């Protein structure tokens, strides 16, 4: 509910001001038929990337990511370094205070204690459709953008860290110390505010259509990360999601995650 | 009594306005006048200078909400574009030195801003940018990447429970 409150505070005419129910209905409608038939056999699809500069994001798009854990390589950390370079955060290995270092994305190496099978995967904010971090935020700073990206509005965040406790994926970090003007101009972040993966929102708004981690993974030849619009049935990610068996981590929580895993 | 007070307020405001409007400002008790340097790039601000002096904060607040919540990244009223034009030639920043554009006025007006706790004070890709931010940063990260921190099965189990 805090999300709705924040929306009404800031944008009285926002298209996001729909009741939870209405949004679910729209979600279901777009999931079944995200296009509009304009003539028999001719469909009109919303163009995900053709947003003009002063047009607000719309819920016709839902950004998401498919992680193929069978392709994620042991020892590779390229997605994590690409994220830290793109977004300007200092990684655990470099930090003076590793325990406090932000982790927008982290690499996990898991081993089944019985079979010794190893699984590699990156873990980050899952961009829940029903985000617990948004539910608990007392100020409305945690919010979900219309296109499914869950963000922290640092102008309203008071650093209480409720969202960090509420997130089932430990996806959020607090910036503990002053960053002394080391931020990237495109990625404002600072002391006393909570932060997490933004799905490279600055790149998406620029029209890049991909995240830094997925670009790095592809560049390294692993192709374990696929980013795209899950509402567009013709997008690469939708096609792959139709074909591959995928899982949501902690699917029992019913959060409808934007990040899906194959091979876990 | 009330009307007296009101009168006092009116007199004071008029006096203040007259002071603010006059060109020959009395030297305020030793406080150094703000050094307002002309923007390095560009001829004319996106709004009238007079309007911007009084209302830039409203303009910025409105735009920031649109950007953060709705993803609107138009350039006209964006802080990033202010910085692109107004960053000083000397420091490459709007807030690194006392004479830099934002700081010089705000310290004169005794207004503490926290914009730059989070926002970079320098234009994109400027040479004056902090080395951590420079485009070479990924070499460092590539090195750091070799020190992968392993997460134990127990820790992951706790996350997954
Ligand atoms: S993964 Fe965590 S931070 Fe991300 S939307 Fe879900 S609850 Fe919020
Ligand atoms: S830390 Fe910030 S975003 Fe998180 S719950 Fe508190 S106010 Fe909201």
Short mmCIF file of C-alpha atoms and ligand atoms in Angstrom, two decimals:
data_model
loop_
_atom_site.label_atom_id
_atom_site.label_comp_id
_atom_site.label_asym_id
_atom_site.label_seq_id
_atom_site.Cartn_x
_atom_site.Cartn_y
_atom_site.Cartn_z
CA UNK A 1 0.00 0.00 0.00
CA UNK A 2 2.88 2.33 0.64
CA UNK A 3 3.57 2.24 -3.05
CA UNK A 4 0.16 3.60 -3.86
CA UNK A 5 0.62 6.28 -1.26
CA UNK A 6 3.91 7.38 -2.72
CA UNK A 7 2.42 7.54 -6.15
CA UNK A 8 -0.43 9.73 -5.06
CA UNK A 9 1.98 11.99 -3.20
CA UNK A 10 4.19 12.58 -6.13
CA UNK A 11 2.22 12.09 -9.28
CA UNK A 12 -1.47 12.68 -8.95
CA UNK A 13 -2.11 11.90 -12.59
CA UNK A 14 0.28 9.02 -12.91
CA UNK A 15 -0.97 6.13 -14.99
CA UNK A 16 0.36 3.94 -12.22
CA UNK A 17 -2.45 5.04 -9.97
CA UNK A 18 -4.37 1.90 -10.55
CA UNK A 19 -5.68 -0.32 -7.86
CA UNK A 20 -3.68 -3.44 -7.24
CA UNK A 21 -6.55 -5.40 -8.70
CA UNK A 22 -6.69 -3.41 -11.88
CA UNK A 23 -3.00 -3.85 -12.35
CA UNK A 24 -3.33 -7.58 -11.94
CA UNK A 25 -6.07 -7.59 -14.52
CA UNK A 26 -3.97 -5.64 -16.98
CA UNK A 27 -1.05 -7.95 -16.29
CA UNK A 28 -3.19 -10.96 -17.07
CA UNK A 29 -4.57 -9.32 -20.18
CA UNK A 30 -1.15 -8.43 -21.54
CA UNK A 31 0.15 -11.87 -20.69
CA UNK A 32 -2.49 -13.55 -22.81
CA UNK A 33 -2.50 -11.08 -25.68
CA UNK A 34 -0.03 -8.21 -25.51
CA UNK A 35 -1.01 -7.10 -28.99
CA UNK A 36 -4.08 -5.55 -30.51
CA UNK A 37 -5.58 -7.10 -33.61
CA UNK A 38 -6.08 -4.30 -36.14
CA UNK A 39 -7.03 -6.62 -38.98
CA UNK A 40 -7.20 -10.38 -39.31
CA UNK A 41 -3.67 -11.65 -39.08
CA UNK A 42 -2.25 -8.17 -38.42
CA UNK A 43 -1.29 -7.42 -34.86
CA UNK A 44 -0.30 -4.09 -33.39
CA UNK A 45 2.29 -4.50 -30.67
CA UNK A 46 3.50 -1.85 -28.33
CA UNK A 47 7.04 -0.95 -29.28
CA UNK A 48 9.08 -1.33 -26.14
CA UNK A 49 12.05 0.81 -27.07
CA UNK A 50 10.37 3.57 -29.02
CA UNK A 51 9.59 5.79 -26.05
CA UNK A 52 10.08 9.46 -26.69
CA UNK A 53 12.16 11.52 -24.29
CA UNK A 54 9.27 13.08 -22.38
CA UNK A 55 7.01 10.06 -22.38
CA UNK A 56 6.49 8.25 -19.08
CA UNK A 57 7.26 4.55 -18.79
CA UNK A 58 4.25 2.33 -19.23
CA UNK A 59 3.07 -0.96 -17.84
CA UNK A 60 2.77 -2.33 -21.37
CA UNK A 61 6.41 -3.27 -20.85
CA UNK A 62 7.75 -5.52 -18.11
CA UNK A 63 11.50 -5.74 -18.01
CA UNK A 64 12.93 -9.01 -16.84
CA UNK A 65 15.94 -11.25 -16.96
CA UNK A 66 16.50 -14.92 -17.65
CA UNK A 67 19.51 -16.46 -15.95
CA UNK A 68 20.71 -19.72 -17.46
CA UNK A 69 22.64 -21.29 -14.58
CA UNK A 70 23.82 -24.13 -16.83
CA UNK A 71 25.84 -21.59 -18.84
CA UNK A 72 27.07 -19.47 -15.94
CA UNK A 73 30.79 -20.23 -15.66
CA UNK A 74 32.69 -21.21 -12.52
CA UNK A 75 35.06 -18.48 -11.38
CA UNK A 76 33.65 -15.90 -13.78
CA UNK A 77 32.67 -12.61 -12.19
CA UNK A 78 32.18 -10.49 -15.29
CA UNK A 79 28.57 -9.54 -14.57
CA UNK A 80 29.52 -8.27 -11.12
CA UNK A 81 32.45 -6.17 -12.34
CA UNK A 82 30.42 -4.81 -15.24
CA UNK A 83 27.69 -3.74 -12.82
CA UNK A 84 30.12 -2.09 -10.48
CA UNK A 85 31.77 -0.24 -13.37
CA UNK A 86 28.48 0.87 -14.92
CA UNK A 87 26.91 1.95 -11.67
CA UNK A 88 29.99 3.15 -9.81
CA UNK A 89 29.85 1.04 -6.67
CA UNK A 90 32.93 -0.38 -4.99
CA UNK A 91 32.99 -4.15 -4.85
CA UNK A 92 33.50 -6.21 -1.71
CA UNK A 93 37.02 -7.20 -2.75
CA UNK A 94 38.08 -3.56 -3.08
CA UNK A 95 36.22 -2.06 -0.20
CA UNK A 96 37.89 -0.84 2.95
CA UNK A 97 34.89 -2.18 4.84
CA UNK A 98 33.96 -5.38 3.03
CA UNK A 99 31.10 -6.16 5.39
CA UNK A 100 29.46 -2.85 4.52
CA UNK A 101 30.26 -2.91 0.83
CA UNK A 102 27.28 -2.64 -1.49
CA UNK A 103 26.31 -5.69 -3.52
CA UNK A 104 23.96 -4.82 -6.35
CA UNK A 105 24.68 -8.22 -7.82
CA UNK A 106 26.69 -11.07 -6.38
CA UNK A 107 27.98 -14.32 -7.72
CA UNK A 108 26.96 -17.47 -5.89
CA UNK A 109 28.69 -20.82 -6.16
CA UNK A 110 26.51 -23.52 -4.69
CA UNK A 111 27.21 -27.16 -4.08
CA UNK A 112 24.72 -29.91 -3.43
CA UNK A 113 26.09 -31.57 -0.27
CA UNK A 114 24.81 -34.98 -1.38
CA UNK A 115 25.82 -35.14 -5.01
CA UNK A 116 28.61 -32.53 -5.01
CA UNK A 117 27.02 -30.93 -8.05
CA UNK A 118 28.05 -27.29 -8.42
CA UNK A 119 25.75 -24.56 -9.56
CA UNK A 120 26.82 -21.03 -10.49
CA UNK A 121 24.47 -18.11 -10.59
CA UNK A 122 24.31 -14.36 -10.12
CA UNK A 123 21.84 -13.13 -7.50
CA UNK A 124 20.39 -9.65 -7.47
CA UNK A 125 17.13 -7.78 -6.95
CA UNK A 126 14.46 -9.99 -8.52
CA UNK A 127 12.22 -7.06 -9.41
CA UNK A 128 9.20 -8.63 -7.77
CA UNK A 129 5.81 -7.74 -9.17
CA UNK A 130 4.60 -7.78 -5.55
CA UNK A 131 7.71 -6.42 -3.82
CA UNK A 132 7.89 -6.83 -0.04
CA UNK A 133 10.42 -3.97 0.10
CA UNK A 134 7.74 -1.63 -1.23
CA UNK A 135 5.16 -2.98 1.21
CA UNK A 136 7.26 -2.18 4.26
CA UNK A 137 8.79 1.14 3.25
CA UNK A 138 7.44 3.78 5.64
CA UNK A 139 8.16 6.74 3.38
CA UNK A 140 7.17 5.47 -0.03
CA UNK A 141 10.76 5.69 -1.21
CA UNK A 142 10.75 2.07 -2.34
CA UNK A 143 8.55 1.86 -5.38
CA UNK A 144 7.87 -0.12 -8.49
CA UNK A 145 8.07 1.72 -11.76
CA UNK A 146 5.29 1.08 -14.26
CA UNK A 147 7.62 -1.06 -16.37
CA UNK A 148 8.31 -3.42 -13.46
CA UNK A 149 11.65 -2.04 -12.25
CA UNK A 150 11.80 -1.76 -8.47
CA UNK A 151 13.76 1.29 -7.36
CA UNK A 152 14.58 3.42 -4.32
CA UNK A 153 13.74 7.08 -4.59
CA UNK A 154 16.74 8.45 -2.76
CA UNK A 155 15.04 11.81 -2.33
CA UNK A 156 12.59 10.19 0.10
CA UNK A 157 14.62 7.31 1.55
CA UNK A 158 15.46 7.85 5.22
CA UNK A 159 17.81 4.89 5.46
CA UNK A 160 15.70 2.98 7.96
CA UNK A 161 16.60 -0.30 6.21
CA UNK A 162 13.19 -1.94 6.71
CA UNK A 163 13.31 -2.92 3.05
CA UNK A 164 16.63 -4.66 3.54
CA UNK A 165 15.05 -6.79 6.25
CA UNK A 166 11.95 -7.48 4.17
CA UNK A 167 13.71 -8.54 0.98
CA UNK A 168 13.83 -12.35 0.81
CA UNK A 169 16.85 -12.20 -1.53
CA UNK A 170 19.15 -9.92 0.49
CA UNK A 171 19.28 -7.79 -2.60
CA UNK A 172 19.64 -4.38 -0.99
CA UNK A 173 22.57 -2.50 0.52
CA UNK A 174 22.91 0.69 2.51
CA UNK A 175 25.53 3.27 1.64
CA UNK A 176 27.26 3.81 4.98
CA UNK A 177 29.81 6.44 4.13
CA UNK A 178 30.08 9.58 2.10
CA UNK A 179 31.03 8.81 -1.49
CA UNK A 180 32.88 12.11 -1.96
CA UNK A 181 31.78 12.85 -5.48
CA UNK A 182 32.87 9.51 -6.92
CA UNK A 183 29.40 8.80 -8.33
CA UNK A 184 28.70 8.41 -12.01
CA UNK A 185 26.72 11.35 -13.39
CA UNK A 186 24.07 8.90 -14.62
CA UNK A 187 23.82 6.98 -11.37
CA UNK A 188 23.27 9.18 -8.34
CA UNK A 189 23.74 7.27 -5.09
CA UNK A 190 24.81 8.33 -1.66
CA UNK A 191 25.21 8.09 2.07
CA UNK A 192 22.24 7.06 4.15
CA UNK A 193 20.24 5.62 1.30
CA UNK A 194 19.43 2.05 0.40
CA UNK A 195 20.20 0.82 -3.09
CA UNK A 196 19.97 -2.29 -5.24
CA UNK A 197 20.04 -3.48 -8.82
CA UNK A 198 18.12 -1.03 -11.02
CA UNK A 199 18.21 -3.23 -14.14
CA UNK A 200 20.48 -0.44 -15.43
CA UNK A 201 17.55 1.93 -15.55
CA UNK A 202 19.76 4.68 -16.99
CA UNK A 203 20.64 2.44 -19.92
CA UNK A 204 17.05 1.36 -20.48
CA UNK A 205 15.81 4.94 -20.49
CA UNK A 206 18.54 5.74 -22.99
CA UNK A 207 17.17 2.99 -25.22
CA UNK A 208 20.11 0.58 -24.93
CA UNK A 209 17.68 -2.29 -24.36
CA UNK A 210 20.22 -4.27 -22.36
CA UNK A 211 21.91 -4.28 -18.96
CA UNK A 212 25.63 -4.01 -18.26
CA UNK A 213 25.75 -7.51 -16.73
CA UNK A 214 24.03 -9.18 -19.67
CA UNK A 215 26.28 -7.31 -22.11
CA UNK A 216 29.38 -8.45 -20.21
CA UNK A 217 28.20 -12.05 -20.04
CA UNK A 218 27.55 -12.13 -23.77
CA UNK A 219 30.88 -10.42 -24.47
CA UNK A 220 32.63 -13.14 -22.46
CA UNK A 221 30.88 -15.73 -24.61
CA UNK A 222 28.85 -17.30 -21.82
CA UNK A 223 25.39 -16.07 -22.82
CA UNK A 224 23.97 -16.92 -19.42
CA UNK A 225 22.02 -13.67 -19.04
CA UNK A 226 19.17 -12.58 -21.26
CA UNK A 227 17.42 -9.28 -20.66
CA UNK A 228 14.20 -8.18 -22.28
CA UNK A 229 10.53 -7.32 -22.21
CA UNK A 230 8.55 -10.21 -20.74
CA UNK A 231 5.27 -8.64 -21.90
CA UNK A 232 6.23 -8.74 -25.56
CA UNK A 233 5.53 -12.25 -26.84
CA UNK A 234 7.96 -11.73 -29.70
CA UNK A 235 10.94 -10.73 -27.52
CA UNK A 236 13.87 -13.12 -27.22
CA UNK A 237 13.31 -13.52 -23.49
CA UNK A 238 9.63 -14.41 -23.91
CA UNK A 239 10.50 -17.00 -26.52
CA UNK A 240 13.14 -18.58 -24.33
CA UNK A 241 10.85 -18.53 -21.31
CA UNK A 242 8.26 -20.40 -23.37
CA UNK A 243 10.78 -23.10 -24.29
CA UNK A 244 12.94 -23.55 -21.20
CA UNK A 245 11.84 -24.86 -17.83
CA UNK A 246 12.54 -21.98 -15.45
CA UNK A 247 12.15 -21.38 -11.76
CA UNK A 248 11.58 -18.41 -9.52
CA UNK A 249 13.72 -18.47 -6.39
CA UNK A 250 11.40 -18.93 -3.41
CA UNK A 251 8.45 -19.32 -5.75
CA UNK A 252 6.39 -20.21 -2.68
CA UNK A 253 6.36 -16.54 -1.71
CA UNK A 254 4.26 -15.75 -4.78
CA UNK A 255 6.06 -12.52 -5.58
CA UNK A 256 6.00 -12.97 -9.37
CA UNK A 257 9.66 -12.28 -10.00
CA UNK A 258 11.15 -10.42 -12.94
CA UNK A 259 14.27 -12.60 -12.78
CA UNK A 260 13.83 -16.24 -13.74
CA UNK A 261 16.40 -19.02 -13.44
CA UNK A 262 17.00 -22.04 -15.64
CA UNK A 263 19.03 -24.97 -14.38
CA UNK A 264 18.62 -24.57 -10.64
CA UNK B 1 -1.11 44.78 18.40
CA UNK B 2 -1.76 42.39 15.50
CA UNK B 3 -2.04 45.19 12.99
CA UNK B 4 1.15 46.70 14.33
CA UNK B 5 2.90 43.41 13.78
CA UNK B 6 1.48 43.12 10.30
CA UNK B 7 2.67 46.62 9.51
CA UNK B 8 6.10 45.71 10.77
CA UNK B 9 6.18 42.67 8.52
CA UNK B 10 5.12 44.75 5.51
CA UNK B 11 7.78 47.35 6.19
CA UNK B 12 10.43 44.70 6.62
CA UNK B 13 9.46 42.86 3.45
CA UNK B 14 9.46 46.06 1.43
CA UNK B 15 12.83 46.94 2.80
CA UNK B 16 14.15 43.48 1.99
CA UNK B 17 12.73 43.61 -1.52
CA UNK B 18 14.15 47.05 -2.13
CA UNK B 19 17.51 45.80 -0.96
CA UNK B 20 17.38 42.72 -3.12
CA UNK B 21 16.32 44.76 -6.13
CA UNK B 22 18.85 47.56 -5.91
CA UNK B 23 22.00 47.29 -7.93
CA UNK B 24 24.19 49.10 -5.49
CA UNK B 25 23.88 46.53 -2.75
CA UNK B 26 25.29 47.47 0.59
CA UNK B 27 28.23 45.29 1.34
CA UNK B 28 26.88 42.59 3.62
CA UNK B 29 29.00 42.49 6.76
CA UNK B 30 32.18 41.22 5.14
CA UNK B 31 30.57 38.18 3.53
CA UNK B 32 32.14 37.68 0.13
CA UNK B 33 29.68 38.31 -2.69
CA UNK B 34 28.90 35.24 -4.78
CA UNK B 35 31.09 34.96 -7.83
CA UNK B 36 28.60 34.12 -10.54
CA UNK B 37 30.59 32.98 -13.51
CA UNK B 38 28.90 32.74 -16.85
CA UNK B 39 28.19 29.22 -18.01
CA UNK B 40 31.08 27.81 -19.98
CA UNK B 41 28.87 26.24 -22.59
CA UNK B 42 25.73 27.79 -24.05
CA UNK B 43 24.49 31.35 -24.46
CA UNK B 44 21.16 31.37 -22.70
CA UNK B 45 19.77 29.35 -19.80
CA UNK B 46 16.70 27.19 -20.45
CA UNK B 47 14.64 29.78 -18.55
CA UNK B 48 15.13 33.49 -17.87
CA UNK B 49 18.03 34.13 -15.55
CA UNK B 50 15.81 36.07 -13.14
CA UNK B 51 13.30 33.25 -13.01
CA UNK B 52 16.00 30.65 -12.50
CA UNK B 53 17.65 32.57 -9.67
CA UNK B 54 14.45 32.45 -7.68
CA UNK B 55 12.89 29.20 -8.87
CA UNK B 56 15.56 26.75 -9.95
CA UNK B 57 14.79 24.55 -6.96
CA UNK B 58 11.13 24.22 -7.93
CA UNK B 59 12.05 23.43 -11.50
CA UNK B 60 14.56 20.81 -10.37
CA UNK B 61 12.19 19.21 -7.86
CA UNK B 62 9.45 18.83 -10.43
CA UNK B 63 11.83 17.30 -12.96
CA UNK B 64 13.43 14.96 -10.45
CA UNK B 65 10.08 13.38 -9.54
CA UNK B 66 9.25 12.90 -13.19
CA UNK B 67 12.62 11.33 -13.84
CA UNK B 68 12.76 9.01 -10.87
CA UNK B 69 9.16 7.86 -10.89
CA UNK B 70 8.12 8.07 -14.52
CA UNK B 71 11.46 7.60 -16.24
CA UNK B 72 11.18 10.90 -18.12
CA UNK B 73 14.70 11.98 -18.99
CA UNK B 74 14.11 15.13 -21.02
CA UNK B 75 17.13 17.38 -20.96
CA UNK B 76 15.61 20.81 -20.49
CA UNK B 77 15.28 20.88 -16.70
CA UNK B 78 17.66 18.13 -15.77
CA UNK B 79 20.32 18.72 -13.12
CA UNK B 80 22.82 16.88 -15.29
CA UNK B 81 22.41 19.51 -17.99
CA UNK B 82 22.80 22.34 -15.45
CA UNK B 83 26.10 20.76 -14.47
CA UNK B 84 27.16 20.26 -18.09
CA UNK B 85 26.88 24.02 -18.70
CA UNK B 86 27.86 25.46 -15.34
CA UNK B 87 30.79 23.30 -14.28
CA UNK B 88 33.73 25.63 -13.71
CA UNK B 89 36.61 25.56 -16.13
CA UNK B 90 39.08 25.38 -13.31
CA UNK B 91 37.70 22.53 -11.22
CA UNK B 92 35.41 20.90 -13.80
CA UNK B 93 32.74 20.89 -11.13
CA UNK B 94 29.80 22.96 -9.90
CA UNK B 95 30.57 22.37 -6.25
CA UNK B 96 34.22 21.46 -5.68
CA UNK B 97 35.61 24.90 -4.84
CA UNK B 98 34.17 27.96 -3.12
CA UNK B 99 33.82 29.87 -6.39
CA UNK B 100 32.05 27.06 -8.21
CA UNK B 101 28.61 27.88 -9.54
CA UNK B 102 26.32 26.20 -7.00
CA UNK B 103 28.48 26.67 -3.93
CA UNK B 104 29.28 30.34 -4.37
CA UNK B 105 25.63 31.42 -4.16
CA UNK B 106 24.51 28.88 -1.64
CA UNK B 107 27.20 29.72 0.83
CA UNK B 108 26.41 33.43 0.42
CA UNK B 109 22.72 32.71 1.01
CA UNK B 110 23.57 30.24 3.80
CA UNK B 111 21.54 27.49 2.15
CA UNK B 112 22.90 24.01 2.72
CA UNK B 113 22.05 21.67 -0.12
CA UNK B 114 22.51 17.91 -0.13
CA UNK B 115 22.13 17.38 -3.89
CA UNK B 116 25.78 16.48 -4.17
CA UNK B 117 25.72 13.85 -1.44
CA UNK B 118 24.35 11.68 -4.22
CA UNK B 119 24.73 13.52 -7.52
CA UNK B 120 28.05 13.91 -9.25
CA UNK B 121 29.15 17.53 -9.45
CA UNK B 122 30.95 17.00 -12.74
CA UNK B 123 29.80 16.55 -16.31
CA UNK B 124 29.82 13.13 -17.86
CA UNK B 125 33.20 11.95 -19.10
CA UNK B 126 35.03 15.01 -17.84
CA UNK B 127 38.76 14.63 -17.41
CA UNK B 128 38.45 16.07 -13.94
CA UNK B 129 36.42 13.11 -12.85
CA UNK B 130 37.58 11.11 -9.87
CA UNK B 131 39.85 8.23 -10.94
CA UNK B 132 37.46 5.69 -9.43
CA UNK B 133 34.87 6.92 -11.86
CA UNK B 134 37.07 7.13 -14.87
CA UNK B 135 36.54 4.82 -17.77
CA UNK B 136 39.58 2.82 -16.71
CA UNK B 137 37.90 1.68 -13.53
CA UNK B 138 37.00 -1.68 -15.00
CA UNK B 139 40.63 -2.72 -15.13
CA UNK B 140 40.72 -2.42 -11.39
CA UNK B 141 37.49 -4.33 -11.13
CA UNK B 142 38.81 -7.03 -13.39
CA UNK B 143 41.67 -7.52 -10.94
CA UNK B 144 39.36 -7.41 -7.96
CA UNK B 145 37.09 -9.89 -9.67
CA UNK B 146 39.66 -12.60 -9.19
CA UNK B 147 39.04 -12.43 -5.48
CA UNK B 148 35.62 -14.07 -5.65
CA UNK B 149 34.01 -14.36 -2.28
CA UNK B 150 32.51 -17.79 -1.98
CA UNK B 151 29.17 -18.14 -0.28
CA UNK B 152 28.88 -21.26 1.80
CA UNK B 153 26.00 -23.67 1.41
CA UNK B 154 24.79 -22.73 4.89
CA UNK B 155 24.67 -19.06 4.06
CA UNK B 156 22.72 -19.71 0.89
CA UNK B 157 20.40 -22.01 2.78
CA UNK B 158 19.64 -19.15 5.11
CA UNK B 159 18.88 -16.89 2.16
CA UNK B 160 16.69 -19.49 0.58
CA UNK B 161 14.72 -20.31 3.71
S1 LIG C 1 14.09 -8.76 -4.71
FE1 LIG C 1 14.05 -7.65 -2.78
S2 LIG C 1 14.63 -5.53 -3.29
FE2 LIG C 1 14.07 -6.55 -5.23
S3 LIG C 1 11.88 -6.08 -5.51
FE3 LIG C 1 11.97 -8.08 -4.46
S4 LIG C 1 11.85 -7.53 -2.26
FE4 LIG C 1 12.37 -5.64 -3.36
S1 LIG C 2 15.59 2.35 3.89
FE1 LIG C 2 14.63 3.85 2.49
S2 LIG C 2 13.69 2.61 0.87
FE2 LIG C 2 14.17 1.19 2.56
S3 LIG C 2 12.29 1.10 3.79
FE3 LIG C 2 13.54 2.71 4.72
S4 LIG C 2 12.88 4.63 3.68
FE4 LIG C 2 12.10 2.90 2.43
#
